[in-house]
């Protein structure tokens, strides 16, 4: 499902979280925006290195996933439409 969002490139995973490259946007700004919408994701930029523009999304309840998708839709609409 995350593949439909052009600003996220998810990495393959077998875990309860998905690591995503953030493309065409600042990962810190995305994390801040998502937090303002009640969605918590992990941002790695404060650690430096190769994960500077990545976020980690943990698997949650269906309601959490819907909140994430709604927030991502809003983020894209505010910046790209």
Short mmCIF file of C-alpha atoms in Angstrom, two decimals:
data_model
loop_
_atom_site.label_atom_id
_atom_site.label_comp_id
_atom_site.label_asym_id
_atom_site.label_seq_id
_atom_site.Cartn_x
_atom_site.Cartn_y
_atom_site.Cartn_z
CA UNK A 1 0.00 0.00 0.00
CA UNK A 2 2.82 2.44 0.73
CA UNK A 3 4.09 2.06 -2.83
CA UNK A 4 1.27 4.29 -4.07
CA UNK A 5 2.83 7.26 -2.27
CA UNK A 6 5.44 8.77 -4.56
CA UNK A 7 7.38 10.27 -1.68
CA UNK A 8 8.00 6.90 0.02
CA UNK A 9 10.13 4.03 -1.20
CA UNK A 10 9.58 1.12 1.21
CA UNK A 11 12.33 -1.42 1.76
CA UNK A 12 11.43 -5.13 1.79
CA UNK A 13 10.77 -6.37 5.31
CA UNK A 14 9.79 -9.44 7.30
CA UNK A 15 9.22 -7.46 10.49
CA UNK A 16 6.47 -5.44 12.11
CA UNK A 17 7.83 -2.21 10.68
CA UNK A 18 8.66 -0.76 7.28
CA UNK A 19 11.73 1.37 6.64
CA UNK A 20 11.05 3.94 3.92
CA UNK A 21 13.28 6.30 1.98
CA UNK A 22 11.61 9.70 1.79
CA UNK A 23 11.90 11.05 -1.76
CA UNK A 24 11.31 14.63 -2.82
CA UNK A 25 10.56 15.80 0.70
CA UNK A 26 12.43 16.27 3.94
CA UNK A 27 12.01 13.29 6.28
CA UNK A 28 12.11 15.54 9.35
CA UNK A 29 9.31 17.72 7.94
CA UNK A 30 7.26 14.63 7.11
CA UNK A 31 7.75 13.23 10.60
CA UNK A 32 6.71 16.54 12.15
CA UNK A 33 3.65 16.75 9.92
CA UNK A 34 2.59 13.18 10.67
CA UNK A 35 3.00 13.80 14.39
CA UNK A 36 0.74 16.85 14.13
CA UNK A 37 -1.90 14.50 12.66
CA UNK A 38 -1.52 11.96 15.47
CA UNK A 39 0.72 9.54 13.56
CA UNK A 40 4.01 8.60 15.17
CA UNK A 41 6.88 7.39 12.99
CA UNK A 42 10.58 7.04 13.74
CA UNK A 43 12.91 9.56 12.11
CA UNK A 44 16.60 8.66 11.87
CA UNK A 45 18.12 11.96 10.76
CA UNK A 46 19.37 12.86 14.20
CA UNK A 47 21.69 9.83 14.06
CA UNK A 48 23.36 10.78 10.78
CA UNK A 49 24.66 8.24 8.32
CA UNK A 50 22.79 6.55 5.51
CA UNK A 51 19.39 6.82 7.17
CA UNK A 52 19.33 10.63 7.08
CA UNK A 53 16.19 10.77 4.97
CA UNK A 54 14.34 7.71 6.21
CA UNK A 55 11.37 7.04 8.44
CA UNK A 56 10.27 3.80 10.05
CA UNK A 57 6.58 3.00 10.14
CA UNK A 58 5.45 0.38 12.64
CA UNK A 59 2.55 -1.93 11.89
CA UNK A 60 -0.43 -1.08 14.00
CA UNK A 61 -4.15 -1.53 14.18
CA UNK A 62 -6.24 -0.98 11.04
CA UNK A 63 -7.43 2.36 12.44
CA UNK A 64 -3.79 3.45 12.83
CA UNK A 65 -3.05 2.48 9.24
CA UNK A 66 -6.04 4.45 7.98
CA UNK A 67 -4.88 7.48 9.99
CA UNK A 68 -1.42 7.15 8.41
CA UNK A 69 -2.87 6.98 4.88
CA UNK A 70 -5.10 9.98 5.54
CA UNK A 71 -2.17 12.01 6.87
CA UNK A 72 0.02 11.04 3.89
CA UNK A 73 -2.77 12.04 1.50
CA UNK A 74 -3.05 15.42 3.25
CA UNK A 75 0.72 15.93 3.21
CA UNK A 76 0.86 15.31 -0.53
CA UNK A 77 -2.19 17.46 -1.25
CA UNK A 78 -0.76 20.42 0.67
CA UNK A 79 2.61 20.24 -1.07
CA UNK A 80 2.05 18.89 -4.55
CA UNK A 81 -1.51 19.63 -5.69
#
